[in-house]
PDB file of C-alpha atoms and ligand atoms in Angstrom:
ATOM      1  CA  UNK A 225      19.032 -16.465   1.946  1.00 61.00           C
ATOM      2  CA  UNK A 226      20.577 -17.236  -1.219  1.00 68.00           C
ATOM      3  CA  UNK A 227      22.318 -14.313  -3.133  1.00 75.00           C
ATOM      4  CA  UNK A 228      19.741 -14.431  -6.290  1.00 81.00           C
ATOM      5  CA  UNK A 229      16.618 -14.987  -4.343  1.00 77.00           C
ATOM      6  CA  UNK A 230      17.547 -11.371  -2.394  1.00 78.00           C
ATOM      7  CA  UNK A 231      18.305  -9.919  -5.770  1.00 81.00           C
ATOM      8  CA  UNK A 232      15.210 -10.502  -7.174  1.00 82.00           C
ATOM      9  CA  UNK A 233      13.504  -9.306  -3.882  1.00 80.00           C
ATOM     10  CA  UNK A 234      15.620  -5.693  -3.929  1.00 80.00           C
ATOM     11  CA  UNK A 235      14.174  -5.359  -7.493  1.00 84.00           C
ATOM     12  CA  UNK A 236      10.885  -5.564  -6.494  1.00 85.00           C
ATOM     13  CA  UNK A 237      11.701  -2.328  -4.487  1.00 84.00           C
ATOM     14  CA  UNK A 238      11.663  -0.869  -8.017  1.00 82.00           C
ATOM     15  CA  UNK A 239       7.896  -1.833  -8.512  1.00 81.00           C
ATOM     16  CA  UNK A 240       7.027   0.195  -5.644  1.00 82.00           C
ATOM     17  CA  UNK A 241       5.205   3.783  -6.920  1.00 79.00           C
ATOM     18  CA  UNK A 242       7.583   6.772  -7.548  1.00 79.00           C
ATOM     19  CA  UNK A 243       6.671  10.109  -6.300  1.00 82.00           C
ATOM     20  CA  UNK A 244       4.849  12.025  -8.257  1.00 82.00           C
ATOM     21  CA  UNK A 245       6.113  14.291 -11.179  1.00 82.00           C
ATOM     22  CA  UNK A 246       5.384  17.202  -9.736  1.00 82.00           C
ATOM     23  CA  UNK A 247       7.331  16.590  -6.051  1.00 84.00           C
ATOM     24  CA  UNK A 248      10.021  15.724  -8.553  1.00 80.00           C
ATOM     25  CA  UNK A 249      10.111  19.379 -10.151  1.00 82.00           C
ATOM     26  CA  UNK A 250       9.106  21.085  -6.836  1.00 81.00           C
ATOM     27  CA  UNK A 251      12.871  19.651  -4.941  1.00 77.00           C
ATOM     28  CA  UNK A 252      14.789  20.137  -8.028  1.00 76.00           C
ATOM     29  CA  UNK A 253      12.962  23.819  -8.710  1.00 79.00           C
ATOM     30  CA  UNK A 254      14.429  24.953  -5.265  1.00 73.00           C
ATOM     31  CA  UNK A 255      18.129  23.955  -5.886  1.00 72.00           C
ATOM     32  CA  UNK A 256      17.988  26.629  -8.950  1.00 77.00           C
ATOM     33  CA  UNK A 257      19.374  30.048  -8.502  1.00 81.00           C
ATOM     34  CA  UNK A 258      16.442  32.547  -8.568  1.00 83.00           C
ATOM     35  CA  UNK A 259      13.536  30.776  -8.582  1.00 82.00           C
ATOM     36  CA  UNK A 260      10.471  33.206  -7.790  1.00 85.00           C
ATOM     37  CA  UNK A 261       7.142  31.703  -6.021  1.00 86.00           C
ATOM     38  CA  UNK A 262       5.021  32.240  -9.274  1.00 89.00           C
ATOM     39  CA  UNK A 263       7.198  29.662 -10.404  1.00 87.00           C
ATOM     40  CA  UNK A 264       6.946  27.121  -7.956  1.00 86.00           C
ATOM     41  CA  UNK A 265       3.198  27.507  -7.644  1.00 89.00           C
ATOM     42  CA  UNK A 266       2.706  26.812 -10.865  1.00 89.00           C
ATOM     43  CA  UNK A 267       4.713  23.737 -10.572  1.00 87.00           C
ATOM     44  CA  UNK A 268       2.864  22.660  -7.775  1.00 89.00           C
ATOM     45  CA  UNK A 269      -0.894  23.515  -8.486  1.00 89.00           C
ATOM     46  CA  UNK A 270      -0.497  20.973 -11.417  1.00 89.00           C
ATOM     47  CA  UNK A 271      -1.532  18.244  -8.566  1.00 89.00           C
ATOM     48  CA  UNK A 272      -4.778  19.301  -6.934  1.00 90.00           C
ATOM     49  CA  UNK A 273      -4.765  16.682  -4.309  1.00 88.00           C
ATOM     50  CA  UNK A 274      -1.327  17.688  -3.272  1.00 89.00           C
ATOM     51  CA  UNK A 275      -2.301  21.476  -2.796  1.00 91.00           C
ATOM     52  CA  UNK A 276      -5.140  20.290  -0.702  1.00 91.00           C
ATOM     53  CA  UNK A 277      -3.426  18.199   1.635  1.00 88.00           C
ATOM     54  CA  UNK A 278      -0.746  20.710   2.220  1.00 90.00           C
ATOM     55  CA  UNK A 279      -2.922  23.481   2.931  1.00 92.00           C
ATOM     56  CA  UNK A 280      -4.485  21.005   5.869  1.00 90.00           C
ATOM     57  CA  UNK A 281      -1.303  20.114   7.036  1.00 87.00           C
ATOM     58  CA  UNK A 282       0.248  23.777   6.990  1.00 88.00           C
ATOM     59  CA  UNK A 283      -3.132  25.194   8.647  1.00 90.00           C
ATOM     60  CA  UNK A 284      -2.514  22.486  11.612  1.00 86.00           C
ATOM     61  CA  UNK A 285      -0.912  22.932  15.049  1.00 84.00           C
ATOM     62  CA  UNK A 286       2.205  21.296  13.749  1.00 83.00           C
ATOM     63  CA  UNK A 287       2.758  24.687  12.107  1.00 83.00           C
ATOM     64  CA  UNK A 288       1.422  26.977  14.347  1.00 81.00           C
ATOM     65  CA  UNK A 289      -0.626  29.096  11.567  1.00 83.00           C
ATOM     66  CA  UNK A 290      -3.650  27.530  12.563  1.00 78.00           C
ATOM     67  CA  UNK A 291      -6.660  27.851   9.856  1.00 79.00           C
ATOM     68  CA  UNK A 292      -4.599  31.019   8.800  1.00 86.00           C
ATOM     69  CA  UNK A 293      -3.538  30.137   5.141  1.00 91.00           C
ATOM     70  CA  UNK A 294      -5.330  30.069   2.495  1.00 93.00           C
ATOM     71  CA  UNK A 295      -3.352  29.849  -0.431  1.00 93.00           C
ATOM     72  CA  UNK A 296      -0.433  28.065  -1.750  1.00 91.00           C
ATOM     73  CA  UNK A 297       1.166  31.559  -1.863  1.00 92.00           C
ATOM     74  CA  UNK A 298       0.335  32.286   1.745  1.00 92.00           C
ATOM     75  CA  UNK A 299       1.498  28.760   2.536  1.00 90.00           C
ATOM     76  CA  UNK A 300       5.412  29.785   0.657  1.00 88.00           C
ATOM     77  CA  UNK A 301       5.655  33.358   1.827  1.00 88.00           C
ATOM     78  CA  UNK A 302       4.908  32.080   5.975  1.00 88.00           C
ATOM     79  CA  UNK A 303       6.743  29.214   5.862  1.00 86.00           C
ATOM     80  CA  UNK A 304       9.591  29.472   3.113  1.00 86.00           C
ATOM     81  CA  UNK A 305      10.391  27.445   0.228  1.00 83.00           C
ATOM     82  CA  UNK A 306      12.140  24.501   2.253  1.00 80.00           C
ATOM     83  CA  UNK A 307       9.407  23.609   4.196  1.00 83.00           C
ATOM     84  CA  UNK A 308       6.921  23.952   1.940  1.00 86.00           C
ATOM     85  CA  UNK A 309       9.352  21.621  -0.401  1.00 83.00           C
ATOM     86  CA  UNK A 310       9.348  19.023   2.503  1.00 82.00           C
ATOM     87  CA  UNK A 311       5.516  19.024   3.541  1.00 87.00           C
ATOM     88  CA  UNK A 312       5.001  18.178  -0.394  1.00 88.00           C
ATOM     89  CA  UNK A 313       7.749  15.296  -0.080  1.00 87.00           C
ATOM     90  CA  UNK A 314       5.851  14.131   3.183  1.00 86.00           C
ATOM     91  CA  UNK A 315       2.446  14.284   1.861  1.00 87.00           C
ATOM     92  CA  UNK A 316       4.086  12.231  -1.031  1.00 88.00           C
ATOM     93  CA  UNK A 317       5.606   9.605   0.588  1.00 87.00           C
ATOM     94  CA  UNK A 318       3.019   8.858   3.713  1.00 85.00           C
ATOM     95  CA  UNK A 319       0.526   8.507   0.415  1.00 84.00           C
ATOM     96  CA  UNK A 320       2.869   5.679  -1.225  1.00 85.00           C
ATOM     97  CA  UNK A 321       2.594   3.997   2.173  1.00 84.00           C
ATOM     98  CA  UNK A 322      -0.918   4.262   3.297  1.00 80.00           C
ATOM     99  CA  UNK A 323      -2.787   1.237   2.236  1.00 77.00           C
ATOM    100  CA  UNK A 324      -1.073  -0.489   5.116  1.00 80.00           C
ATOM    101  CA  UNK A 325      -3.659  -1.606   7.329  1.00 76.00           C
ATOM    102  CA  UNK A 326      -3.419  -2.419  11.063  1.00 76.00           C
ATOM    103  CA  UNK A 327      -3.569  -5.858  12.209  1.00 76.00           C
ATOM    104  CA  UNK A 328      -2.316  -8.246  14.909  1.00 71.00           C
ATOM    105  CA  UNK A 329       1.733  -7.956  14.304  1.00 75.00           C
ATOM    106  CA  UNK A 330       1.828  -4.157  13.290  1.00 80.00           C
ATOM    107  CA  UNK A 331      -0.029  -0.989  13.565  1.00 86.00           C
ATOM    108  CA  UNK A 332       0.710   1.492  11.429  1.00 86.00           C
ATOM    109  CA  UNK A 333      -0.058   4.605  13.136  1.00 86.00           C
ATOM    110  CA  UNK A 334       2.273   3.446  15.995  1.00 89.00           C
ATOM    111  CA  UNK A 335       4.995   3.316  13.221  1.00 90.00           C
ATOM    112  CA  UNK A 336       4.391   6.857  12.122  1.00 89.00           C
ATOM    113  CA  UNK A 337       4.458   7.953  15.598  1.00 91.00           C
ATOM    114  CA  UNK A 338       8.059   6.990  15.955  1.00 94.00           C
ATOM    115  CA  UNK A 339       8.983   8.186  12.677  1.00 93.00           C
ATOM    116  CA  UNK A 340       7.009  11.617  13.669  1.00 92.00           C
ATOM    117  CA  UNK A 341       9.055  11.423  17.441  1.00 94.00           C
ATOM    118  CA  UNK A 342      12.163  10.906  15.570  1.00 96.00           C
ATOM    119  CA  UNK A 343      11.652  13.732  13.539  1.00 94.00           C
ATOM    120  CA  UNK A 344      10.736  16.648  15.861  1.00 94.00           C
ATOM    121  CA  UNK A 345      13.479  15.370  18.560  1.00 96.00           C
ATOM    122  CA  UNK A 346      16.219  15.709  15.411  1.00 96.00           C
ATOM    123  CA  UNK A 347      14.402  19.444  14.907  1.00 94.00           C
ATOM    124  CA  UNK A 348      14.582  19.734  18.742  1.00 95.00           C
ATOM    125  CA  UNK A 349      17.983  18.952  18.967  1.00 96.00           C
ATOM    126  CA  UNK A 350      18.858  20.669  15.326  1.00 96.00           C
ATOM    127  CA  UNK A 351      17.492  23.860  16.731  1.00 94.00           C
ATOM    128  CA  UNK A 352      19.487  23.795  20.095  1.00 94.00           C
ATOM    129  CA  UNK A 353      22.949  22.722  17.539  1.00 94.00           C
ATOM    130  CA  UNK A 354      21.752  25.915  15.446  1.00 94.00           C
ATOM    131  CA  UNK A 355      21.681  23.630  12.481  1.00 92.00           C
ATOM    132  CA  UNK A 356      21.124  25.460   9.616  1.00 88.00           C
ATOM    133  CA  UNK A 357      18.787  22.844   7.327  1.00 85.00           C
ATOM    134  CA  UNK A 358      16.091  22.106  10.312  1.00 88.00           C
ATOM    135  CA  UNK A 359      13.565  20.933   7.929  1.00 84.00           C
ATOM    136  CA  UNK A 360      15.376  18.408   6.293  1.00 89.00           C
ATOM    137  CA  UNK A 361      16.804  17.141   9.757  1.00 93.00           C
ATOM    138  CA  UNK A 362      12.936  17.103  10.623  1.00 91.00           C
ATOM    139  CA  UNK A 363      12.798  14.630   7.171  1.00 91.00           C
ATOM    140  CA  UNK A 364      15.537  12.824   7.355  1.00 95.00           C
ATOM    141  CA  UNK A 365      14.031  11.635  10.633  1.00 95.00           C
ATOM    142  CA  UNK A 366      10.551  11.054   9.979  1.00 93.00           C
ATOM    143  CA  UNK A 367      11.958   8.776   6.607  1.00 94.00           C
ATOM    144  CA  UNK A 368      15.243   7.293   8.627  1.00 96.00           C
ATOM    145  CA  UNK A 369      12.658   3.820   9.081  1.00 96.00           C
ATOM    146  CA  UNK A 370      11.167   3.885   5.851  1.00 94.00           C
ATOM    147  CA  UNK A 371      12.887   0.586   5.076  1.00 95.00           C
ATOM    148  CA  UNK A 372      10.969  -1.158   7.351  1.00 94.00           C
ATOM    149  CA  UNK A 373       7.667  -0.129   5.804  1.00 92.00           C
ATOM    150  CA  UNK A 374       9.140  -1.220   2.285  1.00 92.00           C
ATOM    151  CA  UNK A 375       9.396  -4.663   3.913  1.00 93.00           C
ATOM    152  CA  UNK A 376       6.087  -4.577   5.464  1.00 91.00           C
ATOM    153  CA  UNK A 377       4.375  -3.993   2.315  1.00 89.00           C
ATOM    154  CA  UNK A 378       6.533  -5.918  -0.291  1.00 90.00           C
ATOM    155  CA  UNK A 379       7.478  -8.952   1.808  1.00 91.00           C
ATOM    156  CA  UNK A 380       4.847  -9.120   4.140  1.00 89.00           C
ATOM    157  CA  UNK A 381       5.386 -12.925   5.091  1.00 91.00           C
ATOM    158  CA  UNK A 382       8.821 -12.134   5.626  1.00 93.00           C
ATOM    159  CA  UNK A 383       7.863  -9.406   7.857  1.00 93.00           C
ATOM    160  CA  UNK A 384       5.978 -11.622  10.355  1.00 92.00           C
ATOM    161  CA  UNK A 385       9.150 -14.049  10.248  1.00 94.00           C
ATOM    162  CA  UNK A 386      11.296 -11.307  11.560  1.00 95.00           C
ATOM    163  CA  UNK A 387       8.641 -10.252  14.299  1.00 91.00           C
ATOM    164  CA  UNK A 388       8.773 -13.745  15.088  1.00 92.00           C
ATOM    165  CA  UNK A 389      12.756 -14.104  15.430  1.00 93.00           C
ATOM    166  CA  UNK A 390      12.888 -10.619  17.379  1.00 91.00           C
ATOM    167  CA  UNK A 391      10.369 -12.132  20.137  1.00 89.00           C
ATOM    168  CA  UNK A 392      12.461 -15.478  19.891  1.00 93.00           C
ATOM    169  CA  UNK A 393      15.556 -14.536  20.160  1.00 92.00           C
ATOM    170  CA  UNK A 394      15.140 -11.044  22.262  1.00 90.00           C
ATOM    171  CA  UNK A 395      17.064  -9.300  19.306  1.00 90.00           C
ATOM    172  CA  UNK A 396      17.212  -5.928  17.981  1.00 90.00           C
ATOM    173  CA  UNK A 397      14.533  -5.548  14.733  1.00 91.00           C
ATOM    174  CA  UNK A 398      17.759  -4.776  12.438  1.00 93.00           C
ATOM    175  CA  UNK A 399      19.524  -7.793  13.422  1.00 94.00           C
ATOM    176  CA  UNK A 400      16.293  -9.995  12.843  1.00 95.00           C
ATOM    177  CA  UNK A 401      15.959  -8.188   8.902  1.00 95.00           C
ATOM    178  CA  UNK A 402      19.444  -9.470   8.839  1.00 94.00           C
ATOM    179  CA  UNK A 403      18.596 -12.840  10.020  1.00 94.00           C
ATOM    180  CA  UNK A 404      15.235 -13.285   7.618  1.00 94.00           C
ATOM    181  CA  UNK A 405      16.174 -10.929   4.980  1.00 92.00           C
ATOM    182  CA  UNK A 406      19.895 -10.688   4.468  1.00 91.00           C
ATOM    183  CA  UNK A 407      19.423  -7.202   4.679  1.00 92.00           C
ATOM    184  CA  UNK A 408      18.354  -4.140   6.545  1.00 95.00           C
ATOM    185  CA  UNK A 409      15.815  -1.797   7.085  1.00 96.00           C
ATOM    186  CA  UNK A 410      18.587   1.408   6.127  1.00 96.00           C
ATOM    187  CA  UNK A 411      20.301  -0.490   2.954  1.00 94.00           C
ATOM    188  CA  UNK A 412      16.563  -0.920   1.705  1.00 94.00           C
ATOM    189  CA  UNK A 413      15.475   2.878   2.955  1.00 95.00           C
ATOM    190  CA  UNK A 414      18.813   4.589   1.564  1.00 94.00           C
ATOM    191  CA  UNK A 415      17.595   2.699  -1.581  1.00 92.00           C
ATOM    192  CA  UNK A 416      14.232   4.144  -1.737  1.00 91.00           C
ATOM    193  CA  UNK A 417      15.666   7.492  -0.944  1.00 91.00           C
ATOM    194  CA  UNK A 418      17.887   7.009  -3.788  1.00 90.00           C
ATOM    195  CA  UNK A 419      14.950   6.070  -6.382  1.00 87.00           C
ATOM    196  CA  UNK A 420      13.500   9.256  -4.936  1.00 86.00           C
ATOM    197  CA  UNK A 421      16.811  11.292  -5.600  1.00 84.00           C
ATOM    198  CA  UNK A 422      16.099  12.883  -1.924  1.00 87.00           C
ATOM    199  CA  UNK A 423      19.308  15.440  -0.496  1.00 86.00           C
ATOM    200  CA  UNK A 424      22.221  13.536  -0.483  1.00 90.00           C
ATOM    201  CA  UNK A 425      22.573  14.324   3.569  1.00 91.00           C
ATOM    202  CA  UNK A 426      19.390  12.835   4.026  1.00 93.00           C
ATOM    203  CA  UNK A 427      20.126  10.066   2.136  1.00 94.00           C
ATOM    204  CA  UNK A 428      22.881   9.288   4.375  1.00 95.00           C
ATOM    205  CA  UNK A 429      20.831   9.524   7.827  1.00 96.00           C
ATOM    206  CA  UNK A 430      18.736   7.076   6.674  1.00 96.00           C
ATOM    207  CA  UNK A 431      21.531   4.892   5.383  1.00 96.00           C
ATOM    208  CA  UNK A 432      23.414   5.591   8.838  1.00 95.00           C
ATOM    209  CA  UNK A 433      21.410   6.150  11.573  1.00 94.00           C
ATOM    210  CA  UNK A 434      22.580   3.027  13.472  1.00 93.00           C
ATOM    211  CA  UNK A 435      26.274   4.020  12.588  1.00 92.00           C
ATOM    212  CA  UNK A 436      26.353   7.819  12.280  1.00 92.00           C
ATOM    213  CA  UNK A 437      30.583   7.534  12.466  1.00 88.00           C
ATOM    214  CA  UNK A 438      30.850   6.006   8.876  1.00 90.00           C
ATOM    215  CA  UNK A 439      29.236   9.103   7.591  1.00 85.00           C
ATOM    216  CA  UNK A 440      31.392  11.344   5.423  1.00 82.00           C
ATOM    217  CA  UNK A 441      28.630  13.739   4.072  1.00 73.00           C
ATOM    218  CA  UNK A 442      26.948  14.779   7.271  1.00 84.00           C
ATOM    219  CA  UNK A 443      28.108  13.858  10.286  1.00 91.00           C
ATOM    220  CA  UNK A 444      25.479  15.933  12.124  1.00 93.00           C
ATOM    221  CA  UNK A 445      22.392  15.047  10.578  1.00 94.00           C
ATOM    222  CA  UNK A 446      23.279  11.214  10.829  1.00 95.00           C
ATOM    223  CA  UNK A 447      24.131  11.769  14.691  1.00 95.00           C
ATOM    224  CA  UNK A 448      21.038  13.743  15.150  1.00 96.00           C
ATOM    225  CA  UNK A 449      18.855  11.287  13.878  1.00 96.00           C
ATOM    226  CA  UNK A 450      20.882   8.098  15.388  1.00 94.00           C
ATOM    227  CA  UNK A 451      20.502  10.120  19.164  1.00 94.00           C
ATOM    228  CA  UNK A 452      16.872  10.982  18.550  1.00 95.00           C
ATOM    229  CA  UNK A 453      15.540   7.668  17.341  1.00 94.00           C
ATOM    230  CA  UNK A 454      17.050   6.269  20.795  1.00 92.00           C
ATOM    231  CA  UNK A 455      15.537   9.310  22.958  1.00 92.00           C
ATOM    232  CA  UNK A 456      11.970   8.933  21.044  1.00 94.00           C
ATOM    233  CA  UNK A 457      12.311   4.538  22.234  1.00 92.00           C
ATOM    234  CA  UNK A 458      13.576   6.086  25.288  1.00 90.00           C
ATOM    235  CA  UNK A 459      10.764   8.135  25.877  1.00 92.00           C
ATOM    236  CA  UNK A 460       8.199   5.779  24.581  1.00 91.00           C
ATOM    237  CA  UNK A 461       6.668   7.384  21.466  1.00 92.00           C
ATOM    238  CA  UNK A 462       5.132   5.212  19.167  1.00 90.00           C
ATOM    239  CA  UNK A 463       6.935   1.901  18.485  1.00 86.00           C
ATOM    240  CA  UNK A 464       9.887   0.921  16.509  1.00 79.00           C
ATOM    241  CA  UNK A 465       9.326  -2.927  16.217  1.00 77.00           C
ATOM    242  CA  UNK A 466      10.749  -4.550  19.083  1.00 79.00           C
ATOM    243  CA  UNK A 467      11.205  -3.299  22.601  1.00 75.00           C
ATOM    244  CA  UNK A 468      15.041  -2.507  23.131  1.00 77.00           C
ATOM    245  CA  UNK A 469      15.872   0.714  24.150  1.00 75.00           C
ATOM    246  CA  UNK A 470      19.060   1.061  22.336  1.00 73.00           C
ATOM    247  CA  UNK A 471      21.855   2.662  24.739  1.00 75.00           C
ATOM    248  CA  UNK A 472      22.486   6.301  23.454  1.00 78.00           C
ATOM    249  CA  UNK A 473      25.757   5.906  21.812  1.00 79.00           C
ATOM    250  CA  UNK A 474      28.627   7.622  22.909  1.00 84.00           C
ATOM    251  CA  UNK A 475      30.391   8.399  19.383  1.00 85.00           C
ATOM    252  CA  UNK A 476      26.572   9.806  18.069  1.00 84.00           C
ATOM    253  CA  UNK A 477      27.315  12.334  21.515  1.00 85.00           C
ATOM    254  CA  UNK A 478      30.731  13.032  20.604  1.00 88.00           C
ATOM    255  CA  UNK A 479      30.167  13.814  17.050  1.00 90.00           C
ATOM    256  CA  UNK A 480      27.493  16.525  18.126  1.00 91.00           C
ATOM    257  CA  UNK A 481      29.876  17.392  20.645  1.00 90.00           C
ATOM    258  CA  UNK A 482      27.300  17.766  23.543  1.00 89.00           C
ATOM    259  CA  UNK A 483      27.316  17.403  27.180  1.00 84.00           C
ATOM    260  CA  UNK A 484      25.080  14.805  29.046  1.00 74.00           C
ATOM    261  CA  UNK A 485      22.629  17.416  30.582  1.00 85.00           C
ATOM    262  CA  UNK A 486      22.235  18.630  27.382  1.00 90.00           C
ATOM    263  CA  UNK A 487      19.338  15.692  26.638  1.00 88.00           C
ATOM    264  CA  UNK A 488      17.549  16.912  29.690  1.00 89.00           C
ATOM    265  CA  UNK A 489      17.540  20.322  28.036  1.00 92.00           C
ATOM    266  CA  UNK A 490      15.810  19.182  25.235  1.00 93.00           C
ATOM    267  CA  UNK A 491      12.891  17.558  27.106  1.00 94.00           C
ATOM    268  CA  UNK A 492      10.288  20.241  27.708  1.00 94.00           C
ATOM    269  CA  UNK A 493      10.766  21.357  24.167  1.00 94.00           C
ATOM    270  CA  UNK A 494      10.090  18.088  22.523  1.00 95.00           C
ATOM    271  CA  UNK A 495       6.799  17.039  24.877  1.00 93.00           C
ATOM    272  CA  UNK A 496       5.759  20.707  23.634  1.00 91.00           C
ATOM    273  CA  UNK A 497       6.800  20.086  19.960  1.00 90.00           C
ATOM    274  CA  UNK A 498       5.214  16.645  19.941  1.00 91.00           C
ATOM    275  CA  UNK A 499       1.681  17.273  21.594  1.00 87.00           C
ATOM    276  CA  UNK A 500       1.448  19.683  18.411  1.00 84.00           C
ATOM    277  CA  UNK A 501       3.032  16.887  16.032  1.00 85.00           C
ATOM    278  CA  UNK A 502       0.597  14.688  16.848  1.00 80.00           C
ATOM    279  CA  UNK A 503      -1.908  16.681  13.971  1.00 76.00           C
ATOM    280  CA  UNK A 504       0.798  15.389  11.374  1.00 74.00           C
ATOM    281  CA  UNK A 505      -0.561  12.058  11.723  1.00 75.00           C
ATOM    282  CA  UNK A 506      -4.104  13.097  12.037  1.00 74.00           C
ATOM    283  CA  UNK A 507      -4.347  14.668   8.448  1.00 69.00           C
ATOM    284  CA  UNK A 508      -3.367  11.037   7.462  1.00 65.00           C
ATOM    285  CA  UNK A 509      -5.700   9.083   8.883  1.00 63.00           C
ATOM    286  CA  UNK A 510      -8.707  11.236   7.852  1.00 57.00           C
ATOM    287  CA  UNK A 511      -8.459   9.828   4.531  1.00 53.00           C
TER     288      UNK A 511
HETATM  289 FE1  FE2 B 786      16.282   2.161  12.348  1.00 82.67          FE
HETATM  290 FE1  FE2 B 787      13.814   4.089  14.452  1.00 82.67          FE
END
């Protein structure tokens, strides 16, 4: 593809919605010394239809608090600032991609699964590390395919080509964006998650999960993600566009320094975490 017809594409990435003001102020809020939760709940009750999705999604199993909160203050107090922060940046950003409907080539919900799988293995495996940000690991993998969703919905003939190319060719879904596109699913994601001014270190997963060595931020997070989007193909959740299991590479499992058996560890933890996942994506397709 020609250098100035992909320009003009990547600018159309700049068309797609923002997140909304108020997710805006909520991740900036907590970076400031001293905020108090009359302060944040202010910020956050300005958008009603966030506050009600949030208290669905905190009163699910995914949480564990079932039906138990009732407030916004409730909500911050049980479950701390952070992961209140990233349910709101969730809510936001499953809403900028929901119009996408299912059809022959692509169903959504199967998408979300692997971006929910990728997520709770990196929490899985963040918690067993004793990393000390879980809940962005936990966002940095459910957004580390965003990308491919930007394509869906902006270039949607393009999309099909690439499904097209993948089946042809039996290649991996990254090199068949390469192929159609001239670029991939991460330089278009770590995009987004620049517009979106997201944590720098998940930025970078999403930039570098299919090359976690080149990170110089966060090595960790970018390894997490990288091993758990090939466990979560591995293990069959949801779908990630074409049918390779990717081998689990062997610099992601030296840069987490962990033994082989210590995958097996993980595996009763993550059918446990995911069975109660699987209300994430519920609270989404209600609407
Ligand atoms: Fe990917
Ligand atoms: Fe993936």
């Amino acid at each position: 593809m020609k250098q100035d017809i992909l320009a003009k594409k990547l600018e159309r990435i700049n068309d797609l919605p923002g997140l909304p003001s108020v997710v805006f102020e909520t991740i900036h809020l907590l970076d400031e010394p001293g905020i108090t939760i009359e302060r944040l709940i202010s910020s956050i009750q300005l958008d009603q239809a966030i506050v009600s999705k949030l208290l669905r999604l905190v009163n699910s199993s995914f949480y564990g608090f079932q039906g138990k909160i009732g407030s916004l203050s409730q909500a911050l107090v049980l479950l701390g600032f952070n992961a209140v922060r990233n349910a709101v940046l969730s809510i936001s950003i499953l809403d900028i991609f929901s119009g996408i409907n299912k059809d022959r080539a692509f169903d959504p919900r199967l998408f979300w699964l692997h971006a929910i799988g990728t997520g709770v293995i990196s929490r899985v495996i963040g918690r067993q590390l004793k990393y000390p940000r879980l809940e962005n690991l936990f966002v940095a993998g459910l957004l580390h395919d965003i990308g491919k969703l930007v394509i869906i919905k902006l270039f949607p003939e393009d999309f099909l080509q690439i499904l097209k190319e993948v089946k042809r060719r039996d290649i991996s879904i990254i090199e068949g964006e390469s192929a159609v596109l001239g670029i991939n699913h991460t330089e278009i994601g770590h995009k987004m998650a620049e517009n979106w001014r997201l944590p720098e270190e998940i930025q970078e997963a999403i930039a570098l999960h299919h090359c976690p060595w080149n990170a110089s931020e966060n090595r960790a997070m970018s390894a997490t993600v990288s091993l758990s989007d090939c466990l979560c193909r591995a293990l069959d959740i949801g779908y990630g566009g074409d049918s390779l299991v990717p081998e689990i590479d062997p610099k992601a499992v030296t840069i987490l320094g962990v033994e082989p058996l210590f995958i097996a560890g993980c595996l009763e933890e993550i059918d446990l975490e995911m069975e109660r996942a699987k209300s994430f994506l519920a609270i989404f397709s209600e609407d």
